[in-house]
Tab-separated table of C-alpha atoms in Angstrom:
chain	number	residue	atom	x	y	z
X	1	MET	CA	26.192	13.153	-52.287
X	2	HIS	CA	28.116	11.066	-50.136
X	3	ASP	CA	29.778	14.260	-48.561
X	4	ARG	CA	26.746	16.369	-48.163
X	5	VAL	CA	25.267	13.169	-45.906
X	6	ALA	CA	28.106	12.811	-44.074
X	7	LYS	CA	28.871	16.661	-43.391
X	8	ARG	CA	25.147	16.871	-42.032
X	9	PHE	CA	25.782	13.442	-39.680
X	10	ALA	CA	28.638	15.584	-38.403
X	11	SER	CA	26.674	18.551	-37.801
X	12	SER	CA	23.868	16.509	-36.180
X	13	SER	CA	26.341	14.848	-33.289
X	14	LEU	CA	28.056	17.762	-32.859
X	15	ARG	CA	24.481	19.467	-32.338
X	16	ASN	CA	23.882	16.092	-30.135
X	17	GLY	CA	26.994	15.981	-28.628
X	18	TYR	CA	26.956	19.509	-27.003
X	19	ARG	CA	23.336	18.986	-26.056
X	20	ALA	CA	24.539	16.014	-24.525
X	21	GLU	CA	27.318	17.585	-22.662
X	22	VAL	CA	24.800	20.406	-21.806
X	23	ASP	CA	22.887	18.479	-19.646
X	24	SER	CA	25.308	16.724	-17.985
X	25	ASP	CA	26.511	19.383	-16.328
X	26	GLN	CA	22.935	20.262	-15.040
X	27	ALA	CA	22.282	18.946	-11.024
X	28	SER	CA	20.072	16.008	-9.890
X	29	HIS	CA	17.423	17.618	-8.567
X	30	PRO	CA	17.130	16.803	-4.593
X	31	VAL	CA	13.296	15.100	-5.410
X	32	ASP	CA	14.559	13.076	-7.660
X	33	ILE	CA	17.919	11.586	-5.990
X	34	HIS	CA	15.328	10.911	-2.554
X	35	VAL	CA	12.982	9.221	-4.600
X	36	GLY	CA	15.776	7.476	-6.300
X	37	GLN	CA	17.636	6.715	-2.809
X	38	GLN	CA	13.893	5.435	-1.888
X	39	LEU	CA	13.650	3.044	-4.388
X	40	ARG	CA	16.769	1.656	-3.678
X	41	ILE	CA	15.768	0.912	0.131
X	42	ARG	CA	12.477	-0.787	-1.044
X	43	ARG	CA	14.716	-2.785	-3.943
X	44	ILE	CA	17.171	-3.927	-1.488
X	45	HIS	CA	14.459	-4.630	1.118
X	46	SER	CA	12.451	-6.517	-0.908
X	47	ASN	CA	15.990	-8.029	-1.814
X	48	LEU	CA	15.719	-8.314	-5.512
X	49	SER	CA	18.830	-6.703	-8.106
X	50	GLN	CA	18.649	-4.463	-10.328
X	51	THR	CA	18.391	-6.525	-12.648
X	52	GLU	CA	15.173	-8.373	-11.401
X	53	LEU	CA	13.372	-5.196	-10.164
X	54	GLY	CA	14.085	-4.156	-14.365
X	55	GLN	CA	13.038	-7.277	-15.088
X	56	LYS	CA	9.975	-7.527	-13.340
X	57	VAL	CA	8.822	-3.917	-14.885
X	58	GLY	CA	10.704	-3.970	-18.733
X	59	LEU	CA	13.588	-1.780	-17.705
X	60	SER	CA	17.832	-2.645	-18.026
X	61	TYR	CA	19.325	-2.313	-14.823
X	62	GLN	CA	21.367	0.181	-16.129
X	63	GLN	CA	18.296	2.840	-16.255
X	64	VAL	CA	17.928	1.468	-12.954
X	65	GLN	CA	21.060	2.026	-11.851
X	66	LYS	CA	20.369	5.946	-13.186
X	67	TYR	CA	16.961	5.958	-11.663
X	68	GLU	CA	18.395	5.097	-7.863
X	69	SER	CA	21.789	7.825	-8.406
X	70	GLY	CA	18.477	10.361	-9.497
X	71	LYS	CA	20.653	11.063	-12.671
X	72	ASN	CA	17.533	9.936	-14.232
X	73	ARG	CA	13.508	11.681	-12.962
X	74	ILE	CA	11.022	8.812	-12.837
X	75	SER	CA	8.032	9.319	-14.438
X	76	ALA	CA	5.091	9.184	-13.009
X	77	SER	CA	3.708	5.834	-15.096
X	78	MET	CA	7.197	4.360	-14.258
X	79	LEU	CA	7.143	4.586	-10.674
X	80	TYR	CA	3.756	3.183	-10.669
X	81	GLU	CA	5.194	0.356	-12.248
X	82	ILE	CA	7.938	0.009	-9.636
X	83	ALA	CA	5.569	0.458	-6.884
X	84	SER	CA	2.824	-2.428	-7.953
X	85	GLY	CA	6.975	-4.653	-8.762
X	86	LEU	CA	8.002	-3.817	-5.121
X	87	ASN	CA	4.709	-4.273	-3.986
X	88	VAL	CA	4.644	-1.009	-2.410
X	89	PRO	CA	2.302	1.983	-2.431
X	90	VAL	CA	3.737	5.166	-4.225
X	91	GLY	CA	3.979	7.264	-1.740
X	92	CYS	CA	6.336	5.610	0.031
X	93	PHE	CA	8.701	7.185	-2.718
X	94	PHE	CA	8.285	10.160	-1.362
X	95	ASP	CA	8.365	9.936	2.840
X	96	GLY	CA	11.126	12.468	4.026
X	97	LEU	CA	10.390	14.833	1.805
X	98	PRO	CA	9.157	18.316	3.260
X	99	GLN	CA	5.430	18.924	2.661
X	100	PRO	CA	5.182	20.977	-0.785
X	101	GLY	CA	4.426	24.680	-0.295
X	102	SER	CA	5.981	24.063	3.520
X	103	GLY	CA	8.805	26.352	2.594
X	104	GLU	CA	11.533	24.122	2.920
X	105	GLY	CA	13.984	23.188	0.681
X	106	ALA	CA	14.329	19.602	-0.150
X	107	VAL	CA	17.727	19.037	0.835
X	108	ILE	CA	19.123	15.365	1.146
X	109	ALA	CA	21.928	15.290	3.213
X	110	PRO	CA	24.952	13.058	1.691
X	111	GLU	CA	25.410	10.934	4.861
X	112	ALA	CA	22.363	9.469	3.893
X	113	ASP	CA	23.139	8.870	0.351
X	114	GLU	CA	26.661	6.833	1.736
X	115	ARG	CA	24.918	5.040	4.152
X	116	ILE	CA	21.793	3.254	1.503
X	117	ALA	CA	24.813	2.768	-1.140
X	118	TYR	CA	27.308	0.455	1.646
X	119	LEU	CA	23.998	-1.024	2.481
X	120	ALA	CA	23.208	-1.509	-1.296
X	121	THR	CA	26.544	-3.061	-1.570
X	122	ALA	CA	26.860	-7.125	-0.975
X	123	GLU	CA	29.276	-6.413	1.790
X	124	GLY	CA	26.724	-4.177	3.627
X	125	ARG	CA	23.521	-6.369	3.393
X	126	ARG	CA	26.093	-9.573	4.893
X	127	PHE	CA	27.025	-7.082	7.417
X	128	VAL	CA	23.757	-6.459	8.920
X	129	GLU	CA	22.283	-10.118	8.296
X	130	GLU	CA	25.477	-11.201	11.024
X	131	ILE	CA	24.314	-7.952	13.394
X	132	LEU	CA	21.088	-9.242	13.427
X	133	ARG	CA	21.740	-12.850	13.708
X	134	LEU	CA	23.174	-11.719	17.395
X	135	PRO	CA	21.301	-11.491	20.603
X	136	PRO	CA	20.277	-7.392	21.110
X	137	LYS	CA	23.530	-7.795	24.491
X	138	LEU	CA	25.586	-8.126	22.110
X	139	ARG	CA	24.775	-6.537	19.271
X	140	THR	CA	24.985	-2.829	21.724
X	141	ARG	CA	27.836	-4.335	22.923
X	142	THR	CA	29.440	-4.753	19.246
X	143	LEU	CA	28.347	-1.065	18.505
X	144	ALA	CA	30.208	-0.112	21.355
X	145	VAL	CA	33.498	-1.500	19.622
X	146	ILE	CA	33.042	-0.585	16.704
X	147	ARG	CA	32.246	3.146	17.596
X	148	ALA	CA	35.908	2.953	20.049
X	149	ILE	CA	37.615	1.608	16.626
X	150	ALA	CA	36.319	4.251	15.130
X	151	GLY	CA	36.515	6.770	17.477
X	152	ASN	CA	34.473	7.783	19.629
X	153	GLU	CA	35.024	6.298	22.593
X	154	ASP	CA	32.560	8.754	24.402
X	155	LYS	CA	29.572	7.086	22.958
X	156	ALA	CA	31.368	3.852	23.254
X	157	GLU	CA	31.538	4.077	27.016
X	158	GLU	CA	27.720	4.777	27.012
X	159	ASP	CA	26.623	1.746	25.025
X	160	TYR	CA	29.293	-0.047	27.218
X	161	ARG	CA	27.388	1.003	30.547
X	162	ALA	CA	24.295	0.638	28.899
X	163	VAL	CA	24.570	-3.112	28.980
X	164	MET	CA	27.001	-3.517	31.567
X	165	PRO	CA	25.553	-4.367	34.897
X	166	VAL	CA	25.715	-1.533	37.443
X	167	ASP	CA	27.795	-3.920	40.239
X	168	PHE	CA	30.243	-5.456	37.945
């Protein structure tokens, strides 16, 4: 009898392992990725960690991570709960997507994902906070320096001229 149970468990595990492998090969839908990015933006804007948001809506931080990456789809009811927890309208998660039926595909720019990921880090948040503490004129000059360091001298020169008096 023990052998039958072990055999059944092994065959069940094989089937489940295969199913999980097949599912992991499927790419996330661009809308799921976009909604996840919007979730991350709203969560960070609300100054909540993934753990704190998860506690508000009854999720683990790992599940919040999966939603934010677009790896897992967010059900309508959970999206409603998350919107309530963040105190935002549900529709804000779809901002920036083309209208359904417009013929435009939902394509997510990879650089947008990279920017959001950076802003989600402690370093990214500190960077933005420190930049915002600068007076506007100094912010523009700082941007010119950053662009020059990054190798975009043309844009840096435009930024610099925008804040410098003409008769200097």
